[in-house]
Every structure is written in C-alpha cells, then in structure tokens.
PDB file of C-alpha atoms in Angstrom:
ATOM      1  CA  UNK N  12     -51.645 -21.075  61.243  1.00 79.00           C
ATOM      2  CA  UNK N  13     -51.201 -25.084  60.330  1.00 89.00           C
ATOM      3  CA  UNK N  14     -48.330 -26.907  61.948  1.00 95.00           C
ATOM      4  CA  UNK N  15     -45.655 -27.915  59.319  1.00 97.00           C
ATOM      5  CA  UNK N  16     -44.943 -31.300  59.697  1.00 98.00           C
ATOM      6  CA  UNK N  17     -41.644 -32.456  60.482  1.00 98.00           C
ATOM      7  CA  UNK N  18     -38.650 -35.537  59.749  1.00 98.00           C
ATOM      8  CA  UNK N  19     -36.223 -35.476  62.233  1.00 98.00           C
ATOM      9  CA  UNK N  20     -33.325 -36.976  60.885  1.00 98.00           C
ATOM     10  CA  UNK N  21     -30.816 -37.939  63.997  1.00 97.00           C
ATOM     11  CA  UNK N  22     -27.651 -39.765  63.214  1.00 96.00           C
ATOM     12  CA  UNK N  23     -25.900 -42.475  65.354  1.00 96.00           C
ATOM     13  CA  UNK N  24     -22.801 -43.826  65.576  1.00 95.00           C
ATOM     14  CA  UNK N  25     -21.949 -45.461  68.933  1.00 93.00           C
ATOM     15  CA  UNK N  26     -24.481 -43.974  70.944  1.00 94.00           C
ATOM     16  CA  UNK N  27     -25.465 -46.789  72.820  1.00 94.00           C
ATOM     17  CA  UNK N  28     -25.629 -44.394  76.220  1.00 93.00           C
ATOM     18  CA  UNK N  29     -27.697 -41.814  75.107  1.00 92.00           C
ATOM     19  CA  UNK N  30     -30.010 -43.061  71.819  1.00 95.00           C
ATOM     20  CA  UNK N  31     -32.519 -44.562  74.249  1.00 96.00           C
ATOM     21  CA  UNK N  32     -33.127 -41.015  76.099  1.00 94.00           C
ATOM     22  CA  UNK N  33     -33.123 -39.249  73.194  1.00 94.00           C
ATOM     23  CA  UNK N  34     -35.312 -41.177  71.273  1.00 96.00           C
ATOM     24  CA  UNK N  35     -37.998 -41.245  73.910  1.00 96.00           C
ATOM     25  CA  UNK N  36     -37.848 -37.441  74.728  1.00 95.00           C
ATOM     26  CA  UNK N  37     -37.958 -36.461  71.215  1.00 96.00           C
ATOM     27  CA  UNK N  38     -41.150 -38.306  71.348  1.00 97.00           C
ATOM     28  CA  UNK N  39     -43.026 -37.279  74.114  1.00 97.00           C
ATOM     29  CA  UNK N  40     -42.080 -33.532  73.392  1.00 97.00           C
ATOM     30  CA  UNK N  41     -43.414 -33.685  69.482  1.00 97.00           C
ATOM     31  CA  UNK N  42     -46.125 -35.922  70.665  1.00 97.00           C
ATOM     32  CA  UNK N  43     -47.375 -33.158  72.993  1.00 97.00           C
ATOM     33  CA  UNK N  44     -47.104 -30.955  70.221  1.00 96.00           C
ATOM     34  CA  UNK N  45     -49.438 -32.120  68.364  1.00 94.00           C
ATOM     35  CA  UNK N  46     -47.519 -32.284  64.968  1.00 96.00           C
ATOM     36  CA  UNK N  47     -47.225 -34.643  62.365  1.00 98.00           C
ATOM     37  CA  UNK N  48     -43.844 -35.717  62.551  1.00 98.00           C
ATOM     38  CA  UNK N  49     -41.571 -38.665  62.305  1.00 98.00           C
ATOM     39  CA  UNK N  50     -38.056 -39.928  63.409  1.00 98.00           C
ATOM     40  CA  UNK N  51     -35.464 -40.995  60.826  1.00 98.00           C
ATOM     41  CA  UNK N  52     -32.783 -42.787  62.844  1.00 98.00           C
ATOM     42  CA  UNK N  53     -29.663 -43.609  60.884  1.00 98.00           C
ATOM     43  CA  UNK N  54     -27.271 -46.019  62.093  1.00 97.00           C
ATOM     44  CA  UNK N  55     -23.695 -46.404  61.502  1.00 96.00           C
ATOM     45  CA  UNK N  56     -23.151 -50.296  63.231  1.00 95.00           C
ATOM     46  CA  UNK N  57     -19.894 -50.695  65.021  1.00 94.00           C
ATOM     47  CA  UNK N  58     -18.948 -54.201  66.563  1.00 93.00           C
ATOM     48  CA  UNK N  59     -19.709 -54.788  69.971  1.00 94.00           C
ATOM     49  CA  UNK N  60     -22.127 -51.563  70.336  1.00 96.00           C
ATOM     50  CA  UNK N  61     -25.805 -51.909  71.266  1.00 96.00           C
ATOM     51  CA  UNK N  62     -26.955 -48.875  69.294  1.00 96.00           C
ATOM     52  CA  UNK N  63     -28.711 -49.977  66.537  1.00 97.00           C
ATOM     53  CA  UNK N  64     -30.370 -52.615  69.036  1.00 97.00           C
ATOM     54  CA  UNK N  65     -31.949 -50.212  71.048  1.00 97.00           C
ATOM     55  CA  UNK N  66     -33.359 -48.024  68.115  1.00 97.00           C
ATOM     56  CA  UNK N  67     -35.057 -50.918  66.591  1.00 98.00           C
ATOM     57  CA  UNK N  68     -36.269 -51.648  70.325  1.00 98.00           C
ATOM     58  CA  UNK N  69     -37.685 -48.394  70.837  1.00 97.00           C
ATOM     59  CA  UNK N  70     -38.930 -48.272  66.514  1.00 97.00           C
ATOM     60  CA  UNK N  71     -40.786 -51.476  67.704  1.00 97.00           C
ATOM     61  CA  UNK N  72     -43.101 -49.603  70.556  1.00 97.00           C
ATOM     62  CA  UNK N  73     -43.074 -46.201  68.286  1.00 98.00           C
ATOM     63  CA  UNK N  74     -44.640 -45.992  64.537  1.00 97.00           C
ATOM     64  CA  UNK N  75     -43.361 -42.621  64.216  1.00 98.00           C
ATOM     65  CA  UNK N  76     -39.861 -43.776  64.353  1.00 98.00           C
ATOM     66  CA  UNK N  77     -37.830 -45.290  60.952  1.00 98.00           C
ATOM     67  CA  UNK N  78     -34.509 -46.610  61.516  1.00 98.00           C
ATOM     68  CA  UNK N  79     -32.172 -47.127  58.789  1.00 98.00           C
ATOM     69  CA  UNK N  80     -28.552 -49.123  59.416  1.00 97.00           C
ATOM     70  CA  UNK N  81     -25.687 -49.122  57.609  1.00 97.00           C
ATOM     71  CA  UNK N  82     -22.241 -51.265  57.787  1.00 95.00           C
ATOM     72  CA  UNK N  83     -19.213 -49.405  59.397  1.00 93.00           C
ATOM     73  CA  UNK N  84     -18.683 -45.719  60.034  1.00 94.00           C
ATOM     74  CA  UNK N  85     -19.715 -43.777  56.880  1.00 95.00           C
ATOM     75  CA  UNK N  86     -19.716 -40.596  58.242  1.00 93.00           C
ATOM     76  CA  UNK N  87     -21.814 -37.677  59.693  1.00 94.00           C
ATOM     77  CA  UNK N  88     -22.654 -36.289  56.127  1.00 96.00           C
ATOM     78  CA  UNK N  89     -23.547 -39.246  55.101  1.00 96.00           C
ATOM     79  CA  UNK N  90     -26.292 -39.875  57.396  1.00 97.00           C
ATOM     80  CA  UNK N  91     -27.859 -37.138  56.897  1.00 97.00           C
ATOM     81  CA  UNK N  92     -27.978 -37.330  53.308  1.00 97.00           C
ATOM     82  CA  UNK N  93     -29.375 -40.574  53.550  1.00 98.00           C
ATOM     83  CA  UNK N  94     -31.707 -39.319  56.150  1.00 98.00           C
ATOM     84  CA  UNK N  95     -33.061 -36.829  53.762  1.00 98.00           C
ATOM     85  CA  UNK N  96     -33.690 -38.682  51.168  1.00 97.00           C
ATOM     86  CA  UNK N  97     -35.797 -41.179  53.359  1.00 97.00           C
ATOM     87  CA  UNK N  98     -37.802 -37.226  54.327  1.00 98.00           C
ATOM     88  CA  UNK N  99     -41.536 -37.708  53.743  1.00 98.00           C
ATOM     89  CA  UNK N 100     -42.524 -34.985  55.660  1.00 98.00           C
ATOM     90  CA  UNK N 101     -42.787 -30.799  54.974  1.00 98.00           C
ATOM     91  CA  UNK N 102     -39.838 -30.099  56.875  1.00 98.00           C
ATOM     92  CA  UNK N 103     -36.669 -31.546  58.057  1.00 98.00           C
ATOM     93  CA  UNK N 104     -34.933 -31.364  61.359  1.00 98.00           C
ATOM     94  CA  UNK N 105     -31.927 -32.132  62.085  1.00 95.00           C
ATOM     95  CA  UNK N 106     -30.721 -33.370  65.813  1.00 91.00           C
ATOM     96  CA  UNK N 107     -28.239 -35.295  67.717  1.00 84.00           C
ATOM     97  CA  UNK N 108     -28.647 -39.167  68.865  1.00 85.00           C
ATOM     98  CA  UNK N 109     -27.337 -37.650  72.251  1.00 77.00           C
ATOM     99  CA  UNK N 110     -28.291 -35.302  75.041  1.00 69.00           C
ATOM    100  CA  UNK N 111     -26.996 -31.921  74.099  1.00 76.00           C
ATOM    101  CA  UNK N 112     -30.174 -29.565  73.704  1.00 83.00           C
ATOM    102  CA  UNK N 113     -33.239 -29.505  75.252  1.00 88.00           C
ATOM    103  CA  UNK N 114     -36.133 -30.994  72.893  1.00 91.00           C
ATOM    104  CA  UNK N 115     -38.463 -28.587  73.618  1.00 93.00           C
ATOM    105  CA  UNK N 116     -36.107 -26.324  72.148  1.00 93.00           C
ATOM    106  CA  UNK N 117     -36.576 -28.307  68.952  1.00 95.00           C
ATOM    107  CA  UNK N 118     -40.316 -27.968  69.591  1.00 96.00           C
ATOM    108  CA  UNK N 119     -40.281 -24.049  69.536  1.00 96.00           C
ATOM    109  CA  UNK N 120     -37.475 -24.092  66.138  1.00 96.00           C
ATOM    110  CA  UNK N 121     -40.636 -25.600  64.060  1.00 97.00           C
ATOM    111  CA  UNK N 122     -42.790 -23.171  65.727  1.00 97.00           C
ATOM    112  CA  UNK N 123     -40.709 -20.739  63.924  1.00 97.00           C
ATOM    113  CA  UNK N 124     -41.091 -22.849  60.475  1.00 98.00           C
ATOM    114  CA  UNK N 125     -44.563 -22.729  60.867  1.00 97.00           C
ATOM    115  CA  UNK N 126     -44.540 -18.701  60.050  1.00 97.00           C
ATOM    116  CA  UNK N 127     -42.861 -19.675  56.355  1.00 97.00           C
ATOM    117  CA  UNK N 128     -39.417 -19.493  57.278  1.00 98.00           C
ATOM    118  CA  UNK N 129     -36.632 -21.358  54.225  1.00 98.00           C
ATOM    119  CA  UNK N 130     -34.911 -22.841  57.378  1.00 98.00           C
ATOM    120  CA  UNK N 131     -34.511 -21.762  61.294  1.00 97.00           C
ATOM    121  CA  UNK N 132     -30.990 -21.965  63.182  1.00 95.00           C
ATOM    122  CA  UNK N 133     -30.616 -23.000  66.894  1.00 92.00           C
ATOM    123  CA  UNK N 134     -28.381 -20.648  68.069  1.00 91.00           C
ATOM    124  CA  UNK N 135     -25.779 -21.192  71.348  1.00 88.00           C
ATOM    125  CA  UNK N 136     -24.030 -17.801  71.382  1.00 85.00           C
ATOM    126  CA  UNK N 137     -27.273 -15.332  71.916  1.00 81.00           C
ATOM    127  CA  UNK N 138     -26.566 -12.973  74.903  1.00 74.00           C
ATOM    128  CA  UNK N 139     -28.423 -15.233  77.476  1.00 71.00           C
ATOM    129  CA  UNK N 140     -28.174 -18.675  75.744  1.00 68.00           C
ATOM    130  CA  UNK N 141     -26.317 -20.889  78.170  1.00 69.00           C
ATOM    131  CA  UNK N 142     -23.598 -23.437  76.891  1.00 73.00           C
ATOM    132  CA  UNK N 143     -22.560 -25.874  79.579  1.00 72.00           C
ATOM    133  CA  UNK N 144     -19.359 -27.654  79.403  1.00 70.00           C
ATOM    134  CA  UNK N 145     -18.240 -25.568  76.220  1.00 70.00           C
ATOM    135  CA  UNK N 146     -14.628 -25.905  75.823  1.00 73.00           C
ATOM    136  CA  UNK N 147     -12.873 -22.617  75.740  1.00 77.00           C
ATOM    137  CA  UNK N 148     -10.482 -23.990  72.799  1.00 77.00           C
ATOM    138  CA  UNK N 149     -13.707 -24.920  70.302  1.00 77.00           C
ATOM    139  CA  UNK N 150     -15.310 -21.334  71.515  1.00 81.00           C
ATOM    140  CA  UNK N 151     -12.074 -19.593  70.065  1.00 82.00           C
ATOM    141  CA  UNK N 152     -11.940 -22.083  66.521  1.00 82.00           C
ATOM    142  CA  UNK N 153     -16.308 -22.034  66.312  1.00 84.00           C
ATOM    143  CA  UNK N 154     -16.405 -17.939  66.196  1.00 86.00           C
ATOM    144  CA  UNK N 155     -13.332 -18.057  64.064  1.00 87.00           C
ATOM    145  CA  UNK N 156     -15.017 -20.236  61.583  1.00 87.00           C
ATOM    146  CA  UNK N 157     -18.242 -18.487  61.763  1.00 90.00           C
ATOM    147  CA  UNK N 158     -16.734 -15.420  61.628  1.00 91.00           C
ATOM    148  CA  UNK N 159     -15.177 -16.142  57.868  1.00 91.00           C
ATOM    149  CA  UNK N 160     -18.410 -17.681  56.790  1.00 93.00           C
ATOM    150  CA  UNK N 161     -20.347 -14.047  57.573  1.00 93.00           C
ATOM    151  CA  UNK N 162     -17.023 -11.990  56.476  1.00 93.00           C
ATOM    152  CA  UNK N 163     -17.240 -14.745  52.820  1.00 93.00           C
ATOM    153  CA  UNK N 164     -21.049 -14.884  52.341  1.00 94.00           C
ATOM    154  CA  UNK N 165     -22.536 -12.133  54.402  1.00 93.00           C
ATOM    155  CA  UNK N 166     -25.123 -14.492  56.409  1.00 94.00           C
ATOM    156  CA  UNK N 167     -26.140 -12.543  59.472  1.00 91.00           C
ATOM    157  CA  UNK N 168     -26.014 -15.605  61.866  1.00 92.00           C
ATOM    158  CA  UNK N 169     -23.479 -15.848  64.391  1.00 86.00           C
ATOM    159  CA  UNK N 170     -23.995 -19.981  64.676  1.00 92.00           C
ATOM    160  CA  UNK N 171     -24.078 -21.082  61.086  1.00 93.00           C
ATOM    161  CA  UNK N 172     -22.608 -23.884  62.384  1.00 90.00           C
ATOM    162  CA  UNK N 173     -24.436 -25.501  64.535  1.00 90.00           C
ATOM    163  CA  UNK N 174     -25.723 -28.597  63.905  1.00 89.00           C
ATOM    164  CA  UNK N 175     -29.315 -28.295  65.355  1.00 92.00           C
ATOM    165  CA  UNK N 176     -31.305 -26.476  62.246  1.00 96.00           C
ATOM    166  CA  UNK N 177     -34.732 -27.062  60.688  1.00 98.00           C
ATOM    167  CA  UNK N 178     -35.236 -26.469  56.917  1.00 98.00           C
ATOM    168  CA  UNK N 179     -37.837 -27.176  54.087  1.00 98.00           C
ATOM    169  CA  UNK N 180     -37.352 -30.096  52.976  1.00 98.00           C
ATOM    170  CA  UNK N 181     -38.128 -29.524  49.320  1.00 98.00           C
ATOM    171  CA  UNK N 182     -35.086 -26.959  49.666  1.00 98.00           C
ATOM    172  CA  UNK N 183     -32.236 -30.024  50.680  1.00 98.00           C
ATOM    173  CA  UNK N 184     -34.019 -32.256  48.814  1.00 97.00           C
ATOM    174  CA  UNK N 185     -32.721 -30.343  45.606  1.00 96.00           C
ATOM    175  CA  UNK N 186     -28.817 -29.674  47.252  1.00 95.00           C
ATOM    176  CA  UNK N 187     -26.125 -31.577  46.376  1.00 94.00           C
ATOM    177  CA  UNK N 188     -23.389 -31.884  49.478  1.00 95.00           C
ATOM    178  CA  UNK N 189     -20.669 -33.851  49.579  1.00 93.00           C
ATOM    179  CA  UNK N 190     -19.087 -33.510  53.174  1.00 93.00           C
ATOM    180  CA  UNK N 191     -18.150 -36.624  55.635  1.00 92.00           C
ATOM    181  CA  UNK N 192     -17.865 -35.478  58.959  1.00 90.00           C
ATOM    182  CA  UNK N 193     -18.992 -32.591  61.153  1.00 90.00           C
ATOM    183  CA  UNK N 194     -18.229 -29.690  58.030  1.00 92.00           C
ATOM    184  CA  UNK N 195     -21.743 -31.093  56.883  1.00 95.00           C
ATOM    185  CA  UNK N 196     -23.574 -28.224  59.639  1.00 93.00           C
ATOM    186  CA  UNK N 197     -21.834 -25.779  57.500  1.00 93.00           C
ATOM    187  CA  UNK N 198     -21.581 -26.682  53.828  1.00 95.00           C
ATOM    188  CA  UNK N 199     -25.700 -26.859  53.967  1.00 97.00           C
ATOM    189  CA  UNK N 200     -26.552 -23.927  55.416  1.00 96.00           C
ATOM    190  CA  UNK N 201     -24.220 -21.938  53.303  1.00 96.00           C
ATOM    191  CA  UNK N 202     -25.284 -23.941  49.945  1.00 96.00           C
ATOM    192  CA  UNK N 203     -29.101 -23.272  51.078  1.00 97.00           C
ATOM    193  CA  UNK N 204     -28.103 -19.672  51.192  1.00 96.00           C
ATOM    194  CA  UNK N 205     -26.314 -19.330  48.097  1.00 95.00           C
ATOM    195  CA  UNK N 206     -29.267 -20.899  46.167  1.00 94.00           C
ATOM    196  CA  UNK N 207     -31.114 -18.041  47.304  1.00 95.00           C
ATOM    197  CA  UNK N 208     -33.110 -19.045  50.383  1.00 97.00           C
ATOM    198  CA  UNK N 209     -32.662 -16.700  52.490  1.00 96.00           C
ATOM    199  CA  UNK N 210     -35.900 -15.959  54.140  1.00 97.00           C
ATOM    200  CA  UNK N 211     -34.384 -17.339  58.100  1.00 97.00           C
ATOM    201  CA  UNK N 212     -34.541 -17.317  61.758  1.00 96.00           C
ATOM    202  CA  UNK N 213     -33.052 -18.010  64.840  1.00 94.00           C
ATOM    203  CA  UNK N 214     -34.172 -19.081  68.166  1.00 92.00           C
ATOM    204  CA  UNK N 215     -31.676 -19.095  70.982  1.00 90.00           C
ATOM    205  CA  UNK N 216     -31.147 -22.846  72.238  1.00 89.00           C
ATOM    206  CA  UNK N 217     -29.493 -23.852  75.478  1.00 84.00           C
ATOM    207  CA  UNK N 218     -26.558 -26.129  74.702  1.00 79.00           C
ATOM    208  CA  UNK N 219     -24.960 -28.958  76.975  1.00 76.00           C
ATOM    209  CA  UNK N 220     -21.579 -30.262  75.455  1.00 71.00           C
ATOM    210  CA  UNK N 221     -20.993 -33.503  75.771  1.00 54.00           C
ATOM    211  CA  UNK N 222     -17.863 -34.753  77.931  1.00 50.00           C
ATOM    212  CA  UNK N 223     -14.016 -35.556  76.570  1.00 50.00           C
ATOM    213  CA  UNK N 224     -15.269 -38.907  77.383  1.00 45.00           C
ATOM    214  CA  UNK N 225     -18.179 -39.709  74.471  1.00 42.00           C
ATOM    215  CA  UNK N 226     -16.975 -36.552  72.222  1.00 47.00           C
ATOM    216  CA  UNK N 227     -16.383 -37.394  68.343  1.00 53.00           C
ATOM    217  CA  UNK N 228     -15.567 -33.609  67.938  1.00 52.00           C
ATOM    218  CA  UNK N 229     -11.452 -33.925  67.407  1.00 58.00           C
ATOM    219  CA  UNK N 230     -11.013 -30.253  67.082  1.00 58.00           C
ATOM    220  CA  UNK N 231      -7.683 -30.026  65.003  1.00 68.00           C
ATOM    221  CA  UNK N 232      -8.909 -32.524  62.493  1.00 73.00           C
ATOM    222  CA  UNK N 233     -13.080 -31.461  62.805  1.00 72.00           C
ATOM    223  CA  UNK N 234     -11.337 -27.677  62.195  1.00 76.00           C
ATOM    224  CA  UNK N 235      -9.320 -28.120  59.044  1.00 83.00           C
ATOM    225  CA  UNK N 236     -12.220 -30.212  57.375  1.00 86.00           C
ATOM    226  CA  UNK N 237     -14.632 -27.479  58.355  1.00 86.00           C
ATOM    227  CA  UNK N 238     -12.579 -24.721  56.448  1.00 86.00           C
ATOM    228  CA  UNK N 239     -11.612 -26.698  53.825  1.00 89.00           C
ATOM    229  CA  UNK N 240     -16.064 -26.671  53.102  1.00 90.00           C
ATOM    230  CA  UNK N 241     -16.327 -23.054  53.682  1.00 90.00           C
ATOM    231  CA  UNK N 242     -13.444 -22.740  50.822  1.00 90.00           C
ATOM    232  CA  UNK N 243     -15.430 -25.314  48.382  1.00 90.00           C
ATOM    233  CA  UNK N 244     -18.201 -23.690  49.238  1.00 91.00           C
ATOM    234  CA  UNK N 245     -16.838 -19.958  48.605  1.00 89.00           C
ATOM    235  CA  UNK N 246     -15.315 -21.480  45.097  1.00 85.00           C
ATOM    236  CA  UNK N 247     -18.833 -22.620  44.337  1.00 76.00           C
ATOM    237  CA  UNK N 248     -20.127 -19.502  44.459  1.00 76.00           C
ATOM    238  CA  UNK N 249     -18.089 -18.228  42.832  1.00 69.00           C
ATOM    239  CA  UNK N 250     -18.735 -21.122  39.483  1.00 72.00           C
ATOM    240  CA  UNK N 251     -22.185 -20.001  40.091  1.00 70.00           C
ATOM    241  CA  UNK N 252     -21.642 -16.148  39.943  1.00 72.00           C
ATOM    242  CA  UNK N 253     -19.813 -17.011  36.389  1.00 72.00           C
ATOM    243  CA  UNK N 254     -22.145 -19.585  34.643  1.00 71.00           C
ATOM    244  CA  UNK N 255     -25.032 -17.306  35.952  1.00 64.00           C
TER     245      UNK N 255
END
C-alpha cells in the first residue's frame, strides 16, 4: 500500500515556548516515516513575540517546512484556511504549534489514511486514551457539545471536536468555512460529513493539555462560539436538504 503524502498545516499565534519543539519533532517523526510530507506553518505576528523568528529559523535548516506570516491575530480559522489553500500535498493534517499530542500519534493517523479513509479523527476519550491535565469543567462542556453534534447529525465519533484530524485534501479544498476561533475543529468535520464523506476512522491519541498559564481556550467564550457553528452548521443542512 503507497504512503499518502501529507501537509501539515500547524497554526501559531504566540507560541514562542513551544514552536521550536514542535517543529523539530514533527520532523524527525515524519522523516522516519518515510513519507512525503511538508510543514505549513502559519503565523499570526504579535509585538514583542519571537514566534515567527524561530519558524523561519528552523524553515531555514528544513526544506520541508513553509512558513507563512500574517499581521495581528486573525484567528484560528483563519489559519487554517490559509494553510489549506497553500496544501500541495494528498492529504492534510492538521496539528498544534504546541506540545499537546505525541507526534508519533500523528504518524499512525496517516497510517490510517493510507487504507482510503475521507478523513481520520484523533480521539482523547477512547476507554484507555489518557488526557493529562484535562480540566474537569471543559470535560463536562466538550461531551456536551459533542454529544449535540451526534444527537444533530448522527456522526458516530465521540471527539468530533478535536482539533488533531487528517483529511483529503481535495475534500477541504472544495469546503467553504467561515469560523474564527477554536469552532473551526467542528464546523469542518461536520461540513465534510454533510457533503457526504463519510468513509472515517479513529485512532485513540494520548492528549496533554496545556497549562492555565499558555491556554487560549477561554471556555465560556470558546463554548458559545462552538454552538453557535454546530447551529449554522445544522441550518446548512438543512438549505441543503431543501435545494437538493
């Protein structure tokens, strides 16, 4: 069976403490894979943060990596729209500019999208999947959310949410989305779904949160925008339903 070759679009915004690390692991693990791959790092500059310095650093000692900066914060979504459509490769993986999962997890997801798969979901919440540092609070409002999204659109996953997936590229390539922040890990998943890929997998992933300290996640604000996409999402189903 041929490797599918793989972007891995990671967004960054004030990462300076972890970007470095996870640049350089991301390498050496799809390195040793012996995949075609490449790294599209997308940059949100902030004043007086080293970030986009130390991507270009490591870029500069690592063809396989692109980096692509942008002025201000733009958002989560954003970046990964962007990332995609700089995607020259099969596949595209998504991942995190820090140190939350293990890459060779990421290694074994395209494993699975070598066997055909529309798109593969890391998933924290299997039976033996460890998730260190989770706080109780976003456990109760992440199986709430995922909860409506398989009660609204009957996807069998239990972490449709989570932001570590691999998909064809061709597939979000030809999806409009139009969330800012964190939402984005939903609204594609469920728009790849309702445009009839279905054909997916999941691989259990071990998942280290990352402290109060560096966090972005503001669950009260992260939470409303979050539903707010599963509701756009359910109303564009329903459009399609009607004009189909």
């Amino acid at each position: 069976r041929s490797k599918t070759s793989v972007s891995i679009i990671v967004p960054a915004y004030k990462e300076e403490d972890f970007i470095k690390n996870a640049l350089e692991n991301l390498l050496e693990v799809f390195r040793n894979s012996n995949r075609h791959f490449e790294i599209i790092v997308v940059v949100d500059e902030a004043t007086n943060d080293k970030t986009l310095d130390i991507a270009i650093d490591v870029g500069n000692r690592a063809k396989e990596i692109i980096v692509v900066s942008r002025k201000g914060k733009q958002g989560i979504g954003s970046a990964i729209r962007e990332g995609i459509k700089n995607s020259s490769k099969s596949s595209i993986l998504i991942a995190t500019a820090e140190i939350s999962e293990d890459p060779l997890d990421l290694v074994k997801m395209m494993e699975k999208m070598d066997h055909g798969y529309d798109m593969v979901i890391g998933n924290r919440f299997y039976k033996n999947a460890k998730r260190e540092g989770y706080a109780s609070k976003k456990y109760f409002g992440n199986r709430l959310c995922n909860y409506t999204i398989k009660l609204l659109f009957g996807i069998k996953s239990n972490d449709i949410t989570n932001g570590v997936k691999a998909y064809q590229s061709h597939i979000l390539k030809n999806i409009q989305t139009s969330s800012y922040g964190f939402e984005i890990f939903a609204e594609i998943p469920i728009k790849v779904y309702l445009n009839g890929y279905r054909n997916f997998a999941e691989i259990p992933i071990d998942h280290k949160a990352r402290s109060e300290a560096y966090s972005k996640f503001n669950l009260v604000k992260e939470g409303r925008r979050f539903m707010l996409a599963v509701l756009k999402c359910y109303f564009y189903n329903d459009r399609k339903k009607k004009s189909g």
